[in-house]
Amino acid sequence: MMKAIVRVVIAVFFLGAGVAHFRDPETFMKIVPPWLPSARTLVYVSGFFEVAGAIGLLLPATRVAAGWGLVVLLLAVFPANIYMATEGIKFGDFPPQDWMSWARLPLQFVLIGLLVWSCELLKRP
């Protein structure tokens, strides 16, 4: 039961974040490191996969694939979070508090751990 609740909470989080990528891409484009090409495209692609992953977590047939996909996505966007923290980039309407940017970094690994646990990604068939 607890795993199901965690999956739903994670799905809601990713769904909200994914939709936000389409509603306000400029905010997310600010945190794309300059050495990456096509910031707008990367924002839309990551937003799409956040929404797809969120939906996939809720469906038993796609849960494991969605869980792994979101783990990969979290690792793929990690450079953007490092860039945001190291450059002190203000994110959206949130107050520009450096500690929040730095706190996001280890929290991504907590989220990865919750995905692995709640989706049973390491369970052997």
C-alpha positions as CSV (number, residue, x, y, z in Angstrom):
1,M,0.0,0.0,0.0
2,M,2.8,2.4,0.9
3,K,4.5,1.8,-2.4
4,A,1.3,2.6,-4.3
5,I,1.0,5.9,-2.4
6,V,4.6,6.9,-3.1
7,R,4.1,6.1,-6.8
8,V,1.0,8.3,-6.9
9,V,2.8,11.2,-5.2
10,I,5.7,10.8,-7.6
11,A,3.4,10.7,-10.5
12,V,1.6,13.8,-9.5
13,F,5.0,15.6,-9.0
14,F,6.2,14.6,-12.5
15,L,2.9,15.4,-14.1
16,G,2.9,18.9,-12.6
17,A,6.5,19.4,-13.6
18,G,6.0,18.1,-17.1
19,V,3.0,20.3,-17.7
20,A,5.0,23.3,-16.4
21,H,7.7,22.6,-19.0
22,F,5.0,23.4,-21.7
23,R,3.3,26.2,-19.9
24,D,6.5,28.2,-19.1
25,P,9.4,26.8,-21.1
26,E,11.4,30.0,-20.6
27,T,11.8,29.3,-16.9
28,F,13.3,25.9,-17.6
29,M,15.4,27.1,-20.5
30,K,17.3,29.3,-18.1
31,I,18.7,26.3,-16.3
32,V,19.8,24.4,-19.4
33,P,23.6,24.6,-19.4
34,P,24.9,26.7,-22.3
35,W,27.0,23.9,-23.6
36,L,23.8,21.9,-24.5
37,P,22.1,22.6,-27.8
38,S,18.5,23.6,-28.4
39,A,17.4,24.5,-24.9
40,R,13.7,24.9,-25.9
41,T,13.7,21.5,-27.5
42,L,15.4,19.9,-24.5
43,V,12.8,21.5,-22.2
44,Y,9.9,20.2,-24.3
45,V,11.4,16.7,-24.6
46,S,12.1,16.4,-20.9
47,G,8.5,17.7,-20.2
48,F,7.1,15.1,-22.5
49,F,9.0,12.3,-20.8
50,E,8.0,13.6,-17.3
51,V,4.3,13.5,-18.3
52,A,4.7,10.1,-20.0
53,G,6.6,8.7,-17.0
54,A,4.0,10.0,-14.6
55,I,1.2,8.2,-16.5
56,G,3.3,5.1,-16.9
57,L,3.9,4.9,-13.1
58,L,0.1,4.5,-12.6
59,L,-0.3,1.6,-15.0
60,P,0.9,-1.8,-13.8
61,A,1.8,-2.9,-17.4
62,T,4.2,0.1,-17.8
63,R,5.3,0.8,-14.2
64,V,8.7,-0.7,-14.4
65,A,9.6,0.9,-17.8
66,A,8.3,4.2,-16.6
67,G,10.2,3.9,-13.4
68,W,13.5,3.2,-15.2
69,G,12.7,6.0,-17.7
70,L,12.2,8.5,-14.9
71,V,15.5,7.4,-13.2
72,V,17.3,8.0,-16.5
73,L,15.5,11.3,-16.9
74,L,16.6,12.4,-13.4
75,L,20.2,11.6,-14.2
76,A,19.9,13.3,-17.6
77,V,18.6,16.6,-16.1
78,F,21.1,16.5,-13.2
79,P,23.6,18.8,-15.1
80,A,20.8,21.5,-15.4
81,N,20.3,21.3,-11.6
82,I,24.1,21.6,-11.0
83,Y,24.2,24.6,-13.4
84,M,21.3,26.2,-11.6
85,A,23.0,25.8,-8.2
86,T,26.5,26.8,-9.3
87,E,25.3,29.9,-11.3
88,G,22.7,31.0,-8.7
89,I,19.9,31.0,-11.3
90,K,16.5,32.2,-10.0
91,F,13.9,29.6,-10.9
92,G,10.5,30.9,-11.7
93,D,8.7,32.8,-8.9
94,F,10.6,31.1,-6.1
95,P,12.8,33.3,-4.0
96,P,16.4,33.2,-5.1
97,Q,17.7,31.2,-2.2
98,D,20.9,29.4,-3.1
99,W,20.3,26.7,-0.5
100,M,17.2,25.6,-2.3
101,S,19.2,25.0,-5.5
102,W,21.8,23.1,-3.6
103,A,19.2,21.1,-1.7
104,R,17.7,19.8,-5.0
105,L,20.8,18.0,-5.9
106,P,20.7,15.2,-3.2
107,L,16.9,15.2,-3.3
108,Q,17.1,13.9,-6.9
109,F,18.9,10.8,-5.6
110,V,16.3,10.4,-2.9
111,L,13.7,10.5,-5.6
112,I,15.6,7.9,-7.6
113,G,15.7,5.7,-4.5
114,L,11.9,6.1,-4.1
115,L,11.4,5.2,-7.7
116,V,13.6,2.1,-7.4
117,W,11.8,1.0,-4.2
118,S,8.2,1.8,-5.1
119,C,8.4,0.4,-8.7
120,E,10.5,-2.6,-7.5
121,L,13.0,-1.8,-10.3
122,L,15.6,-4.2,-8.9
123,K,13.2,-7.1,-8.2
124,R,14.1,-10.2,-10.2
125,P,11.5,-11.7,-12.4
